Tab-separated table of C-alpha atoms and ligand atoms in Angstrom:
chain	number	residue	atom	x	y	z
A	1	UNK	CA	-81.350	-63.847	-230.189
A	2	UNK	CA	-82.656	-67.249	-231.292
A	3	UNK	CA	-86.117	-68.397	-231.580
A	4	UNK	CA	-85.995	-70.134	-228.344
A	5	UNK	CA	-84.393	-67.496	-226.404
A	6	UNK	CA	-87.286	-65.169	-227.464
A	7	UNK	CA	-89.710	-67.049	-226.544
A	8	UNK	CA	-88.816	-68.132	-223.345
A	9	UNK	CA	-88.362	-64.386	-222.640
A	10	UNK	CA	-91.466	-63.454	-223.379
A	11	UNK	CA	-93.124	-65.819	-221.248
A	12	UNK	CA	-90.964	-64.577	-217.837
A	13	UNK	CA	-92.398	-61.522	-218.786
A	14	UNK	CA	-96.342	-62.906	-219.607
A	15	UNK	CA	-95.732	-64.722	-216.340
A	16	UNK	CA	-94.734	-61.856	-213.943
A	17	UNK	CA	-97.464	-60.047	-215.074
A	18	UNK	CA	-100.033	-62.197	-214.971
A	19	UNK	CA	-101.207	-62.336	-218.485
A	20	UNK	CA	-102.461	-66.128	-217.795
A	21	UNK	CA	-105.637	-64.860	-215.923
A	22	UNK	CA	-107.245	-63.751	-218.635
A	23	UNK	CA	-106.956	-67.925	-219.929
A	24	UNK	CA	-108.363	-69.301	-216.542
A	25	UNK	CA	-110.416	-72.090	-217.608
A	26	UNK	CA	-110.939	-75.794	-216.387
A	27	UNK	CA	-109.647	-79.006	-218.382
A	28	UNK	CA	-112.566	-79.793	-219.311
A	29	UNK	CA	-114.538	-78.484	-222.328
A	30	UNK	CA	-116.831	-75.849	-221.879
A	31	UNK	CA	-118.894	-76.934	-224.778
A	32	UNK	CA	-118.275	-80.433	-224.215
A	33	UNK	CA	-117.171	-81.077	-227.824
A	34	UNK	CA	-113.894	-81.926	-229.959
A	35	UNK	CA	-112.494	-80.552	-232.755
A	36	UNK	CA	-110.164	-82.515	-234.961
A	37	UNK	CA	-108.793	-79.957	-237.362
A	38	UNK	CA	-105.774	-79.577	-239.412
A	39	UNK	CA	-102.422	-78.210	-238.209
A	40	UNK	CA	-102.512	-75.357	-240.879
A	41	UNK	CA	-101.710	-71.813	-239.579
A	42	UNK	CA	-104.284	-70.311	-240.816
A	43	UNK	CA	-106.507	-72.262	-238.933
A	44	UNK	CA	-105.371	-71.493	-235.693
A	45	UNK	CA	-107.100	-69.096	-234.418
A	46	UNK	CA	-109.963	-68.312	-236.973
A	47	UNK	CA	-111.064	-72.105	-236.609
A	48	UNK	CA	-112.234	-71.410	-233.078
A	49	UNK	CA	-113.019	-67.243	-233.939
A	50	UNK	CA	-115.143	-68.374	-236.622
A	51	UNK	CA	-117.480	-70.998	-234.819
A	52	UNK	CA	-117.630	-68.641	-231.827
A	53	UNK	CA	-115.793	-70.835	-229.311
A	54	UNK	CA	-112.952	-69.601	-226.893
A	55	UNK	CA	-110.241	-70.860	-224.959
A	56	UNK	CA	-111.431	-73.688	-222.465
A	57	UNK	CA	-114.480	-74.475	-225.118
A	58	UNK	CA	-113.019	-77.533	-226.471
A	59	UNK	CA	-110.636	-80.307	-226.957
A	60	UNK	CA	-108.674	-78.939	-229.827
A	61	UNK	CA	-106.483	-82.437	-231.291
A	62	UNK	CA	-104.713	-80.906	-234.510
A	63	UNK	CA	-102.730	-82.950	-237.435
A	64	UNK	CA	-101.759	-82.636	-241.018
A	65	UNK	CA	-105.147	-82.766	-242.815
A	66	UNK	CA	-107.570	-83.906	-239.959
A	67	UNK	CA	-107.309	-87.213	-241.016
A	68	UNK	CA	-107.785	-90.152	-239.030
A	69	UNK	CA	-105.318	-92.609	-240.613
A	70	UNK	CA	-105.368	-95.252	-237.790
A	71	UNK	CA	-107.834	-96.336	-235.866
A	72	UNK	CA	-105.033	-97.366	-232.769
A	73	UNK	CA	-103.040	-94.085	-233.769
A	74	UNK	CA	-102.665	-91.233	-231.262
A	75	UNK	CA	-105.154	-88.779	-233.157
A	76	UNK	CA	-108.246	-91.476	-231.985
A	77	UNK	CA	-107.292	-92.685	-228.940
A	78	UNK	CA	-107.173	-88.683	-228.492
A	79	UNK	CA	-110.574	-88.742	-229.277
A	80	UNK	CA	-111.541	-91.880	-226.757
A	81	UNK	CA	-110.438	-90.367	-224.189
A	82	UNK	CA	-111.711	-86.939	-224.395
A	83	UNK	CA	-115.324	-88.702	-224.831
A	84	UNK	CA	-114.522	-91.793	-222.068
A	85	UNK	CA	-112.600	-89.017	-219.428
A	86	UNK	CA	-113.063	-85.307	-220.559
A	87	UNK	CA	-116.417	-84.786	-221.125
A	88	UNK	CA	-116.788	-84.753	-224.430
A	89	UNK	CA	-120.382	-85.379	-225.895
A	90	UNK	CA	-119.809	-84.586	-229.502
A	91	UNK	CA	-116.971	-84.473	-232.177
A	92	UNK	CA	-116.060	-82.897	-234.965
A	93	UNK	CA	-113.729	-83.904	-237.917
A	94	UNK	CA	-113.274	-80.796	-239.337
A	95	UNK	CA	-111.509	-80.235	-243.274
A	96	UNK	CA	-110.356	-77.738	-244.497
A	97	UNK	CA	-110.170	-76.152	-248.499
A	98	UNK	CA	-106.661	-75.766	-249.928
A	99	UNK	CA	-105.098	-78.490	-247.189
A	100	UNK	CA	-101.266	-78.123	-247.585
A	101	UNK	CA	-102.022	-82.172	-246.747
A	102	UNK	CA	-104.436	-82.975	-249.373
A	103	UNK	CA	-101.911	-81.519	-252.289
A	104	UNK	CA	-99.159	-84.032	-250.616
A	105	UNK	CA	-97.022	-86.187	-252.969
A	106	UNK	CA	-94.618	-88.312	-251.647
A	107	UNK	CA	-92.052	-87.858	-254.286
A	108	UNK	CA	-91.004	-84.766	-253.344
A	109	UNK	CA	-90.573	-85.591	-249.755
A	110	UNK	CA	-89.146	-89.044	-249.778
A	111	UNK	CA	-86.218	-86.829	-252.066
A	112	UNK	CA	-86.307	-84.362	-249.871
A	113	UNK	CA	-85.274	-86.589	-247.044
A	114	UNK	CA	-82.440	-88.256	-248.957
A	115	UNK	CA	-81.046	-84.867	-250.068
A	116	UNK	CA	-80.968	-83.869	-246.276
A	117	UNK	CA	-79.090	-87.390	-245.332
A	118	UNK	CA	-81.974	-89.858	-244.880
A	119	UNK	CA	-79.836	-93.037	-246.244
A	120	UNK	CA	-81.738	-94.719	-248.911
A	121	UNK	CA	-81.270	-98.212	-246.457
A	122	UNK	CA	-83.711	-96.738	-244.283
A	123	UNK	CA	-86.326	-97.013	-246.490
A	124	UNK	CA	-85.170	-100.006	-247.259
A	125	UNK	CA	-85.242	-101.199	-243.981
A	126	UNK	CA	-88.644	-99.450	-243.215
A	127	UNK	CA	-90.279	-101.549	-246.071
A	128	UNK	CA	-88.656	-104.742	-245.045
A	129	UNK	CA	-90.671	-103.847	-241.599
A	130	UNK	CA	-93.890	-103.777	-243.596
A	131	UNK	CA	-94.034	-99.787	-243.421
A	132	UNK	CA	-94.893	-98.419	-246.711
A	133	UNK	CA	-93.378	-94.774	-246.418
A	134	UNK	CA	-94.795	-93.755	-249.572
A	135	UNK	CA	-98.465	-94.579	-248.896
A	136	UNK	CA	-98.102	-93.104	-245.316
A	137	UNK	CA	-96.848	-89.592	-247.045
A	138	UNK	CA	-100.061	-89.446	-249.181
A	139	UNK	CA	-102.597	-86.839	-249.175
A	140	UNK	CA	-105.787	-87.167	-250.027
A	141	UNK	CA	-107.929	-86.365	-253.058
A	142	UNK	CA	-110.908	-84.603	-251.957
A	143	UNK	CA	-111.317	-82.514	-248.586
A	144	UNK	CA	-115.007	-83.589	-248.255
A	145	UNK	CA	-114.701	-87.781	-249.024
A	146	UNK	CA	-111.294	-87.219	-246.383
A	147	UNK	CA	-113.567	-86.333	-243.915
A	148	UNK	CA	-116.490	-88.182	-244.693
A	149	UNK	CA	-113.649	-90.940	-243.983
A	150	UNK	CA	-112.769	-89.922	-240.482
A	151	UNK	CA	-115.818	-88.907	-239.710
A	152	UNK	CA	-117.041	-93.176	-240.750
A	153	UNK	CA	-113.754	-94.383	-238.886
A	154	UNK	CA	-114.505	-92.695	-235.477
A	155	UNK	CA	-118.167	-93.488	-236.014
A	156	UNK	CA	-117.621	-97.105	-236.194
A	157	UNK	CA	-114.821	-97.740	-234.088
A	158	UNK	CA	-114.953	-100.574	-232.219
A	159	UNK	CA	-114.023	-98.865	-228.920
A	160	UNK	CA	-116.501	-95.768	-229.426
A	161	UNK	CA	-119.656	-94.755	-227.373
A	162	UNK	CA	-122.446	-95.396	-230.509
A	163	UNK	CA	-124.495	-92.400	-228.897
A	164	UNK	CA	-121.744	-89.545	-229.445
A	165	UNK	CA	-122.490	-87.394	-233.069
A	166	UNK	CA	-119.180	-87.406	-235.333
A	167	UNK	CA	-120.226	-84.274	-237.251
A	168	UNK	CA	-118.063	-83.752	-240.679
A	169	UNK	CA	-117.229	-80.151	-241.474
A	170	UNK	CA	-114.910	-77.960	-244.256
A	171	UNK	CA	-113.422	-74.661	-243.474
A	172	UNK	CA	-112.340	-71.765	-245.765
A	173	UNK	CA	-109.244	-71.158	-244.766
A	174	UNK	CA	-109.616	-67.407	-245.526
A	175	UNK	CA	-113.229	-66.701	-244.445
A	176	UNK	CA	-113.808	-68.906	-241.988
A	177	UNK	CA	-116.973	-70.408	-243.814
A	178	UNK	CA	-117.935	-73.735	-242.839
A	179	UNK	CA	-119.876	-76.010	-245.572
A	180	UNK	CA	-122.176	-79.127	-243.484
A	181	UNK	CA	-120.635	-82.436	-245.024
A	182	UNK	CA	-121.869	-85.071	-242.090
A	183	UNK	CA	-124.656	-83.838	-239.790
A	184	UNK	CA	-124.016	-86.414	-237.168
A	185	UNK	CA	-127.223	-86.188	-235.483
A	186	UNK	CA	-128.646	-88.038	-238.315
A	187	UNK	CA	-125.982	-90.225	-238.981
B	1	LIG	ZN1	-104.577	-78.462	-243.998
């Protein structure tokens, strides 16, 4: 059976007997607050476990790294509208140690595309376009300046509500121990 097929047969199953209920919660966040956290596995569950929030608690927006690389990207405007239509009141921009994102080179992956058939025109073509692939691939070098970054570009966005916190936090991936980088009430 493939991956798909599994999946989709577990969920007639989760359907029919009502396995949802236990999830019934509202779209808006219980807590009131976002989370902008990296895609990481191990952060999927024990990032919410560990800071004692549940399903329907918060707006969860999750990418490689927690970075916010662009202030008109689709990881901000996530954020806008959770505060401007979700009822958010606070966010945080939450790191992580050992980021799979923040050990990135983009050697490795730019030849990693090529050896699976990305034409070398394309990058060509891509830079001609004024989109520099290799600076886009690039991690970062420390966890806590990363998110003392995102945590200054959602602060002082032009479009954001100046009285919202932007909190800064890092997680241990295998404790679940946060360390305080940007208490945003102060900020
Ligand atoms: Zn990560």
């Amino acid at each position: 059976m493939t991956l798909l097929n599994e999946l989709l047969e577990y969920n007639t199953q989760f359907v029919k007997e009502k396995k949802f209920l236990e999830y019934a919660t509202t779209k808006t966040p219980n807590r009131k607050l976002l989370i902008v956290s990296c895609m990481d596995t191990r952060l999927t569950e024990l990032s919410l476990k560990a800071l004692g929030l549940k399903n329907g608690d918060i707006k969860q927006v999750k990418n490689a790294g927690a970075v916010i690389s662009h202030p008109y990207g689709s990881t901000m405007r996530s954020i806008l509208v959770g505060v401007y239509q979700l009822d958010v009141d606070e966010v945080i921009i939450m790191g992580h140690h050992d980021c799979g994102f923040g050990a990135l080179k983009p050697e490795p992956i730019i030849e990693e595309m090529k050896n699976r058939g990305i034409n070398n025109e394309i990058f060509k073509t891509l830079k001609h376009s004024g989109i520099e692939v290799y600076d886009w691939l690039k991690g970062f070098e420390s966890v806590q300046e990363s998110v003392q970054a995102g945590v200054k570009n959602v602060k002082n966005h032009p479009l954001m509500d100046d009285s919202v916190p932007i909190h800064g936090l890092v997680m241990d991936p295998e404790t679940g121990k946060v360390d305080l980088i940007v208490n945003g009430y102060e900020y």
